[in-house]
Short mmCIF file of C-alpha atoms and ligand atoms in Angstrom, two decimals:
data_model
loop_
_atom_site.label_atom_id
_atom_site.label_comp_id
_atom_site.label_asym_id
_atom_site.label_seq_id
_atom_site.Cartn_x
_atom_site.Cartn_y
_atom_site.Cartn_z
CA MET O 1 138.13 156.19 -79.67
CA ASP O 2 142.11 155.25 -80.54
CA LEU O 3 144.20 157.99 -80.88
CA GLY O 4 147.30 156.20 -82.58
CA LYS O 5 144.39 155.12 -85.52
CA ILE O 6 143.18 158.51 -85.68
CA SER O 7 145.55 160.25 -85.56
CA ALA O 8 147.51 158.41 -88.55
CA TRP O 9 144.59 158.29 -90.73
CA LEU O 10 144.30 162.24 -90.85
CA GLU O 11 147.60 162.54 -91.91
CA GLY O 12 146.84 159.71 -93.97
CA ASN O 13 144.10 161.31 -95.30
CA GLY O 14 146.07 164.73 -95.59
CA HIS O 15 143.90 165.77 -92.87
CA PRO O 16 145.61 169.39 -90.14
CA ARG O 17 146.53 167.89 -87.42
CA PHE O 18 144.70 170.46 -85.70
CA ARG O 19 141.15 167.94 -86.47
CA LEU O 20 142.97 165.52 -83.52
CA GLN O 21 143.30 168.38 -81.09
CA GLN O 22 139.70 169.16 -82.40
CA ILE O 23 138.37 166.00 -81.57
CA THR O 24 139.89 164.61 -78.55
CA ARG O 25 137.94 168.01 -77.80
CA ALA O 26 135.06 167.84 -78.65
CA VAL O 27 135.04 164.33 -77.06
CA TYR O 28 136.90 164.23 -74.10
CA LYS O 29 136.18 167.57 -72.94
CA GLN O 30 132.61 168.52 -74.04
CA GLY O 31 131.70 164.59 -74.06
CA ALA O 32 130.93 164.12 -78.17
CA ALA O 33 129.63 160.53 -78.49
CA ALA O 34 129.49 160.65 -82.08
CA PHE O 35 131.52 161.98 -84.48
CA SER O 36 128.55 163.36 -86.28
CA GLU O 37 127.95 165.26 -82.97
CA ILE O 38 131.75 167.29 -84.40
CA ILE O 39 129.90 170.66 -85.84
CA SER O 40 133.94 171.79 -85.36
CA LEU O 41 134.22 169.41 -87.86
CA PRO O 42 133.71 169.85 -92.16
CA GLU O 43 130.91 167.24 -92.48
CA GLN O 44 132.59 165.39 -94.33
CA LEU O 45 135.11 164.31 -92.43
CA ARG O 46 132.23 163.99 -89.45
CA THR O 47 130.51 160.82 -92.07
CA ASP O 48 134.22 159.16 -92.65
CA LEU O 49 135.32 159.85 -89.48
CA GLY O 50 132.24 157.76 -88.82
CA GLY O 51 133.01 155.14 -91.42
CA ASN O 52 136.02 154.13 -89.98
CA PHE O 53 136.07 154.41 -86.05
CA ARG O 54 134.47 154.41 -83.34
CA VAL O 55 134.21 156.88 -80.06
CA LEU O 56 133.13 154.36 -77.70
CA ALA O 57 134.61 150.94 -77.54
CA LEU O 58 131.91 149.00 -76.53
CA GLU O 59 127.97 148.32 -77.17
CA PRO O 60 125.52 149.39 -74.27
CA GLU O 61 123.37 146.74 -73.66
CA LEU O 62 121.34 147.53 -70.59
CA VAL O 63 121.26 150.84 -67.81
CA LEU O 64 119.55 149.97 -64.94
CA GLU O 65 119.31 152.25 -61.96
CA SER O 66 118.81 151.16 -58.05
CA ARG O 67 115.89 151.58 -55.75
CA GLY O 68 117.47 154.81 -53.69
CA GLY O 69 119.08 156.41 -57.47
CA GLY O 70 122.87 155.65 -55.81
CA ALA O 71 124.17 153.26 -58.20
CA VAL O 72 123.55 152.56 -62.32
CA LYS O 73 124.89 149.58 -63.77
CA ALA O 74 125.82 149.53 -66.78
CA SER O 75 125.90 146.43 -68.95
CA PHE O 76 128.48 146.43 -72.12
CA ARG O 77 129.53 144.41 -75.65
CA LEU O 78 132.72 144.32 -76.12
CA LYS O 79 133.17 143.94 -80.34
CA ASP O 80 133.96 140.28 -79.93
CA LYS O 81 130.47 139.99 -78.27
CA GLN O 82 132.29 139.27 -74.37
CA PRO O 83 129.87 140.29 -71.23
CA VAL O 84 131.42 143.39 -69.29
CA GLU O 85 129.64 145.62 -66.83
CA SER O 86 131.33 149.43 -65.42
CA VAL O 87 128.66 151.05 -62.34
CA LEU O 88 128.55 155.06 -61.91
CA ILE O 89 128.19 155.18 -57.55
CA ASN O 90 127.30 158.60 -55.62
CA MET O 91 129.93 159.73 -53.47
CA PHE O 92 128.29 162.41 -52.68
CA PRO O 93 124.99 164.64 -53.89
CA GLY O 94 125.83 165.60 -57.35
CA LYS O 95 129.70 164.31 -57.58
CA TRP O 96 130.14 160.32 -58.74
CA SER O 97 132.34 157.54 -59.34
CA VAL O 98 133.12 155.38 -61.88
CA CYS O 99 133.80 151.92 -61.27
CA VAL O 100 135.57 150.66 -64.66
CA SER O 101 136.55 146.86 -65.52
CA THR O 102 139.76 146.14 -66.84
CA GLN O 103 139.03 141.97 -67.95
CA ALA O 104 136.10 140.49 -69.62
CA GLY O 105 135.94 137.82 -66.33
CA CYS O 106 139.28 137.22 -64.09
CA PRO O 107 141.51 134.53 -63.66
CA VAL O 108 141.89 134.66 -60.19
CA GLN O 109 138.71 133.04 -59.25
CA CYS O 110 137.91 134.40 -55.84
CA SER O 111 135.81 132.09 -54.25
CA PHE O 112 133.29 134.92 -52.86
CA CYS O 113 133.60 136.29 -56.18
CA ALA O 114 131.21 136.49 -58.83
CA THR O 115 133.37 137.95 -61.36
CA GLY O 116 135.86 135.52 -61.25
CA ARG O 117 133.29 132.48 -61.77
CA ARG O 118 133.31 131.70 -64.94
CA GLY O 119 137.45 132.61 -65.57
CA LEU O 120 138.42 135.00 -67.43
CA LYS O 121 137.38 135.30 -71.00
CA ARG O 122 140.19 138.40 -72.52
CA ASN O 123 142.11 141.31 -71.78
CA LEU O 124 140.31 144.70 -72.14
CA SER O 125 142.24 147.29 -73.82
CA PRO O 126 143.51 151.15 -73.07
CA ASP O 127 139.80 152.31 -75.22
CA GLU O 128 137.72 149.52 -73.82
CA ILE O 129 138.54 150.41 -70.53
CA VAL O 130 138.63 154.44 -71.25
CA SER O 131 134.96 154.00 -73.53
CA GLN O 132 133.06 153.13 -69.87
CA TYR O 133 134.32 156.20 -68.37
CA LEU O 134 133.24 158.02 -71.32
CA PHE O 135 129.79 156.23 -71.68
CA TRP O 136 129.03 157.87 -67.72
CA ALA O 137 129.91 161.01 -68.47
CA GLY O 138 127.78 161.19 -71.58
CA TYR O 139 124.92 159.53 -69.17
CA ILE O 140 125.83 162.17 -66.40
CA ARG O 141 125.65 165.14 -69.06
CA THR O 142 121.96 163.89 -70.68
CA ASN O 143 120.47 162.14 -67.25
CA ARG O 144 122.14 164.28 -64.92
CA PRO O 145 122.63 168.27 -66.01
CA GLY O 146 125.34 170.18 -63.78
CA GLU O 147 126.26 167.06 -62.06
CA LYS O 148 129.85 165.49 -62.48
CA ILE O 149 132.18 162.80 -62.45
CA SER O 150 134.92 163.62 -59.91
CA GLY O 151 136.49 160.40 -59.56
CA ALA O 152 137.91 156.64 -60.67
CA VAL O 153 137.79 153.23 -59.24
CA TYR O 154 138.62 150.46 -60.92
CA MET O 155 137.61 147.67 -58.34
CA GLY O 156 135.06 145.87 -61.61
CA MET O 157 135.32 143.58 -63.65
CA GLY O 158 138.64 141.76 -63.09
CA GLU O 159 142.73 141.77 -61.90
CA PRO O 160 144.31 145.76 -62.72
CA PHE O 161 147.52 144.01 -62.56
CA LEU O 162 146.70 141.29 -64.65
CA ASN O 163 146.57 143.91 -67.40
CA TYR O 164 148.66 146.57 -66.06
CA ASP O 165 149.42 148.06 -69.14
CA SER O 166 146.50 148.44 -70.64
CA VAL O 167 145.67 149.76 -67.09
CA ALA O 168 148.69 151.79 -66.97
CA ASP O 169 147.51 153.42 -70.76
CA SER O 170 144.03 154.01 -69.28
CA LEU O 171 146.14 155.99 -66.42
CA ARG O 172 147.49 158.12 -68.78
CA THR O 173 144.36 159.25 -70.39
CA MET O 174 142.71 159.52 -67.41
CA THR O 175 144.74 161.77 -66.16
CA ASP O 176 146.13 163.96 -68.66
CA PRO O 177 144.68 167.50 -68.22
CA ASP O 178 144.47 167.65 -71.94
CA LEU O 179 142.22 164.80 -72.73
CA ILE O 180 140.00 163.34 -69.18
CA GLY O 181 141.88 165.07 -67.11
CA LEU O 182 141.63 163.38 -63.07
CA GLY O 183 143.53 164.73 -60.39
CA ASP O 184 145.44 161.45 -59.98
CA ARG O 185 144.50 161.30 -55.98
CA HIS O 186 140.81 161.06 -56.90
CA ILE O 187 141.45 157.65 -59.27
CA SER O 188 141.81 154.64 -57.29
CA VAL O 189 143.64 150.78 -58.28
CA SER O 190 142.11 147.37 -56.21
CA THR O 191 144.71 143.96 -56.74
CA ILE O 192 143.83 141.07 -55.26
CA GLY O 193 147.90 141.41 -54.24
CA HIS O 194 149.89 141.14 -57.34
CA VAL O 195 153.11 141.86 -55.99
CA PRO O 196 155.30 142.77 -59.22
CA GLY O 197 152.01 144.17 -59.75
CA ILE O 198 152.73 146.59 -56.50
CA ARG O 199 155.93 147.75 -57.44
CA ARG O 200 155.06 148.35 -61.29
CA PHE O 201 152.41 151.29 -59.88
CA ALA O 202 154.39 152.44 -56.96
CA ARG O 203 157.43 153.21 -59.89
CA ASP O 204 155.31 154.49 -62.28
CA PHE O 205 151.46 156.05 -60.62
CA PRO O 206 152.85 156.72 -57.06
CA GLN O 207 149.87 159.63 -56.33
CA VAL O 208 146.92 157.11 -57.46
CA ASN O 209 145.53 155.69 -54.60
CA LEU O 210 146.49 151.47 -54.14
CA ALA O 211 143.46 149.91 -52.08
CA VAL O 212 145.04 145.85 -51.83
CA SER O 213 141.80 143.40 -51.28
CA LEU O 214 143.29 141.82 -48.25
CA HIS O 215 140.37 138.80 -46.78
CA SER O 216 142.68 137.29 -43.99
CA VAL O 217 146.15 137.36 -42.88
CA ASP O 218 146.54 134.03 -42.27
CA ASP O 219 147.59 131.93 -45.17
CA ALA O 220 145.77 128.82 -45.04
CA LEU O 221 142.72 131.00 -44.43
CA ARG O 222 143.90 133.10 -47.11
CA SER O 223 144.63 130.84 -49.90
CA ARG O 224 141.49 128.87 -49.79
CA LEU O 225 139.32 132.72 -50.58
CA VAL O 226 142.51 133.72 -53.36
CA PRO O 227 143.90 131.17 -55.45
CA PHE O 228 146.36 133.63 -55.69
CA ASN O 229 147.44 133.58 -52.42
CA ASP O 230 149.41 130.63 -53.35
CA LYS O 231 151.53 132.46 -56.13
CA TYR O 232 152.41 135.65 -54.00
CA PRO O 233 151.71 134.44 -50.15
CA LEU O 234 151.14 137.12 -47.21
CA SER O 235 155.20 137.08 -46.71
CA GLN O 236 155.23 138.78 -50.12
CA ILE O 237 152.82 140.40 -49.88
CA ALA O 238 153.90 142.60 -46.71
CA LYS O 239 157.55 143.44 -48.52
CA ALA O 240 156.50 144.76 -50.95
CA LEU O 241 153.38 146.93 -49.16
CA LYS O 242 156.55 147.69 -47.42
CA ASP O 243 158.16 149.43 -49.86
CA TYR O 244 155.50 150.22 -50.76
CA ILE O 245 155.16 153.00 -48.92
CA PHE O 246 158.77 153.44 -48.20
CA THR O 247 159.20 154.57 -52.25
CA THR O 248 155.35 156.82 -52.83
CA LYS O 249 155.19 158.35 -48.81
CA ARG O 250 151.00 157.00 -49.30
CA LYS O 251 148.65 156.04 -47.67
CA VAL O 252 147.66 152.19 -48.34
CA PHE O 253 143.45 151.01 -48.03
CA ILE O 254 143.11 147.47 -47.45
CA GLU O 255 139.75 146.13 -48.49
CA TYR O 256 138.29 142.92 -46.12
CA VAL O 257 135.42 141.44 -47.49
CA MET O 258 133.64 140.38 -44.07
CA LEU O 259 132.43 136.53 -43.89
CA ASP O 260 130.40 135.36 -41.24
CA GLY O 261 131.60 133.08 -39.38
CA VAL O 262 134.88 133.16 -41.77
CA ASN O 263 137.08 136.14 -41.58
CA SER O 264 135.27 138.58 -38.73
CA SER O 265 135.76 137.36 -35.26
CA PRO O 266 138.13 139.66 -33.24
CA THR O 267 140.72 137.14 -32.74
CA ALA O 268 140.84 138.39 -36.65
CA ALA O 269 140.81 141.83 -35.87
CA ARG O 270 143.25 141.64 -33.89
CA ARG O 271 146.04 140.00 -36.25
CA LEU O 272 144.55 142.45 -38.77
CA SER O 273 146.09 144.80 -37.20
CA GLU O 274 148.82 143.95 -35.75
CA TRP O 275 150.06 142.35 -39.28
CA LEU O 276 149.95 146.06 -40.74
CA LYS O 277 151.74 147.30 -38.14
CA GLU O 278 154.79 144.77 -39.25
CA VAL O 279 154.21 146.23 -42.26
CA GLU O 280 154.15 149.86 -41.36
CA ALA O 281 152.61 152.74 -39.34
CA PRO O 282 148.97 152.23 -38.39
CA LYS O 283 149.13 156.11 -39.92
CA TYR O 284 149.89 154.48 -43.77
CA PHE O 285 147.28 152.60 -43.72
CA THR O 286 142.76 152.44 -44.18
CA VAL O 287 140.58 149.46 -43.93
CA ASN O 288 137.83 149.69 -45.53
CA LEU O 289 135.15 146.63 -44.38
CA ILE O 290 132.76 145.55 -46.68
CA PRO O 291 130.03 142.92 -46.31
CA TYR O 292 130.04 140.00 -48.13
CA ASN O 293 127.42 140.93 -51.14
CA SER O 294 125.51 137.74 -52.54
CA THR O 295 127.39 136.37 -55.39
CA GLY O 296 125.55 132.56 -54.83
CA GLN O 297 127.59 131.25 -52.99
CA GLU O 298 127.41 129.44 -48.98
CA PHE O 299 128.77 133.08 -47.62
CA LYS O 300 126.98 135.36 -45.58
CA ALA O 301 127.73 138.92 -44.40
CA PRO O 302 128.15 138.83 -40.56
CA PRO O 303 125.42 140.86 -38.35
CA ARG O 304 125.89 144.73 -38.51
CA GLU O 305 126.41 144.53 -34.64
CA ARG O 306 129.15 142.51 -35.85
CA ILE O 307 131.01 144.37 -38.36
CA GLU O 308 130.24 147.45 -36.79
CA GLY O 309 132.32 146.11 -33.26
CA PHE O 310 135.35 144.95 -36.52
CA CYS O 311 135.07 147.79 -37.31
CA ASP O 312 135.66 149.45 -33.98
CA LEU O 313 137.66 147.12 -32.32
CA LEU O 314 140.15 148.17 -34.90
CA THR O 315 139.53 152.04 -34.42
CA SER O 316 140.70 151.06 -30.76
CA LEU O 317 144.18 149.22 -31.98
CA ASN O 318 144.42 152.14 -33.66
CA ILE O 319 143.14 151.35 -37.06
CA SER O 320 141.40 153.62 -38.99
CA ALA O 321 138.52 151.87 -40.73
CA THR O 322 135.69 152.31 -42.10
CA ILE O 323 132.27 150.04 -43.90
CA ARG O 324 132.04 150.13 -46.81
CA LYS O 325 128.58 151.52 -47.91
CA SER O 326 126.39 148.85 -50.37
CA LEU O 327 125.57 150.03 -53.61
CA GLY O 328 123.56 149.16 -56.60
CA SER O 329 122.96 145.04 -55.06
CA ASP O 330 119.79 145.44 -56.25
CA ILE O 331 120.59 146.30 -59.58
CA ALA O 332 124.04 143.04 -58.96
CA GLY O 333 126.34 146.10 -59.20
CA ALA O 334 127.70 145.90 -55.66
CA CYS O 335 131.41 144.69 -55.81
CA GLY O 336 131.61 142.42 -55.93
CA GLN O 337 128.63 141.63 -58.41
CA LEU O 338 129.54 142.21 -61.04
CA ALA O 339 129.80 138.80 -63.63
CA GLY O 340 128.62 140.59 -67.18
CA SER O 341 125.34 138.21 -67.06
CA ARG O 342 122.63 139.62 -68.51
CA LYS O 343 120.24 138.53 -66.11
CA ALA O 344 118.34 142.00 -64.38
CA ALA O 345 117.87 142.50 -61.16
CA PRO O 346 114.05 142.63 -60.03
CA GLU O 347 113.87 145.51 -58.62
CA GLY O 348 116.22 147.73 -60.59
CA ARG O 349 114.61 150.43 -63.20
CA ALA O 350 116.07 149.59 -66.92
CA GLY O 351 117.04 152.54 -69.06
CA ARG O 352 118.83 152.89 -72.03
CA GLY O 353 122.18 154.82 -71.81
CA SER O 354 122.14 158.11 -73.16
N1 LIG M 1 140.49 141.93 -58.56
C1 LIG M 1 140.82 143.18 -57.80
C2 LIG M 1 139.51 144.47 -58.64
C3 LIG M 1 138.36 143.84 -58.25
S1 LIG M 1 137.76 143.70 -57.30
C4 LIG M 1 140.27 143.10 -55.78
O1 LIG M 1 140.57 142.13 -55.54
O2 LIG M 1 140.60 143.92 -56.02
C5 LIG M 1 136.99 145.44 -55.44
C6 LIG M 1 136.57 144.44 -54.88
O3 LIG M 1 135.44 143.48 -54.40
C7 LIG M 1 137.11 143.74 -54.15
O4 LIG M 1 138.22 144.24 -52.49
C8 LIG M 1 136.86 142.24 -53.26
O5 LIG M 1 137.06 141.36 -52.61
C9 LIG M 1 135.50 142.55 -53.33
N2 LIG M 1 134.59 141.92 -53.23
C10 LIG M 1 134.67 140.93 -54.60
N3 LIG M 1 133.48 139.80 -54.49
C11 LIG M 1 133.19 140.44 -53.19
C12 LIG M 1 131.42 139.84 -52.88
N4 LIG M 1 130.73 139.24 -53.13
N5 LIG M 1 130.72 140.97 -52.15
C13 LIG M 1 131.64 141.88 -51.37
N6 LIG M 1 133.44 142.43 -51.73
C14 LIG M 1 133.78 142.08 -52.93
FE1 LIG M 2 139.02 138.67 -59.79
FE2 LIG M 2 139.42 140.49 -57.48
FE3 LIG M 2 137.00 139.39 -58.26
FE4 LIG M 2 139.20 137.80 -57.12
S1 LIG M 2 137.37 139.84 -56.07
S2 LIG M 2 138.10 136.82 -58.49
S3 LIG M 2 140.56 139.33 -57.88
S4 LIG M 2 137.66 140.23 -59.80
#
């Protein structure tokens, strides 16, 4: 919902200012999915708004629920028919987190990620990012009454800091108490290591969590996995993180995809801990180990014991580490699997949205 355009239209058509507040309250607070549902508005206004604007800036096509019910993936079409996906993740009983996409495709093209495979199609607008959240808010109300969305992660398709202005605008809507009103600390933005983006983010959103996808602290290996590393090598990321922590005094989440025989040896764990300690004191980091989710490339996830061994070694070196639960791999909705393809995974339960 483009509030700027709606506000101009209301004014141009002689409607009082409070109509905008009625609309924002109904959509952001009460979950109206269409103008026709906002019964506090005069009927003619509802019809006119419906004829000129959309509440959701994207069209849901398919909703798939994972087997254990821990994740639900929605495939959308944007106005220009570009496919984009978003995932609803069950964090704790009754509490959900929304994983949003920021780009259709991704130009970074990391070798293990399905999103980057077809390159960048286009950036999403703030409205398209926020609409993913609004869609899930409606889904929860219909399918899981009484439960709630308690956070959002910018970890879907795309590199958020390559679409900084739209991401920033969407974050303001997500955190504005009069609009969606999530707490800053309940939102995380994940970057592949876009150095200017990390610097801007420290100034603009010091209370929103930052996650950095590191995957290796060896420049040669990292450049093979993440082509972006040639532009922003590890030394620059280290400096940006040091400054980020100095400015915000916040902890940084380090994401590390575990690839068997590539970056998951005990030596790699020791080097990672040394690299982090050179940046800042260990208390400023939590490493999230993400077992590789299959995307059809030559990689595989290490055996569980090796991932646990890596995690334990980091912990013994004083670096807090956790292994991310893989939710939604049966519906191709786990980290790195979002590709915007319309292929439904065999075991997922298909259905329409709210
Ligand atoms: N572009 C941003 C945010 C989206 S990706 C980034 O890269 O940080 C979100 C997370 O999924 C990243 O940590 C990414 O490395 C991880 N990821 C990508 N492909 C994956 C795969 N095949 N298996 C597991 N995690 C993957
Ligand atoms: Fe883009 Fe992130 Fe996937 Fe890399 S891991 S291709 S940066 S979405």
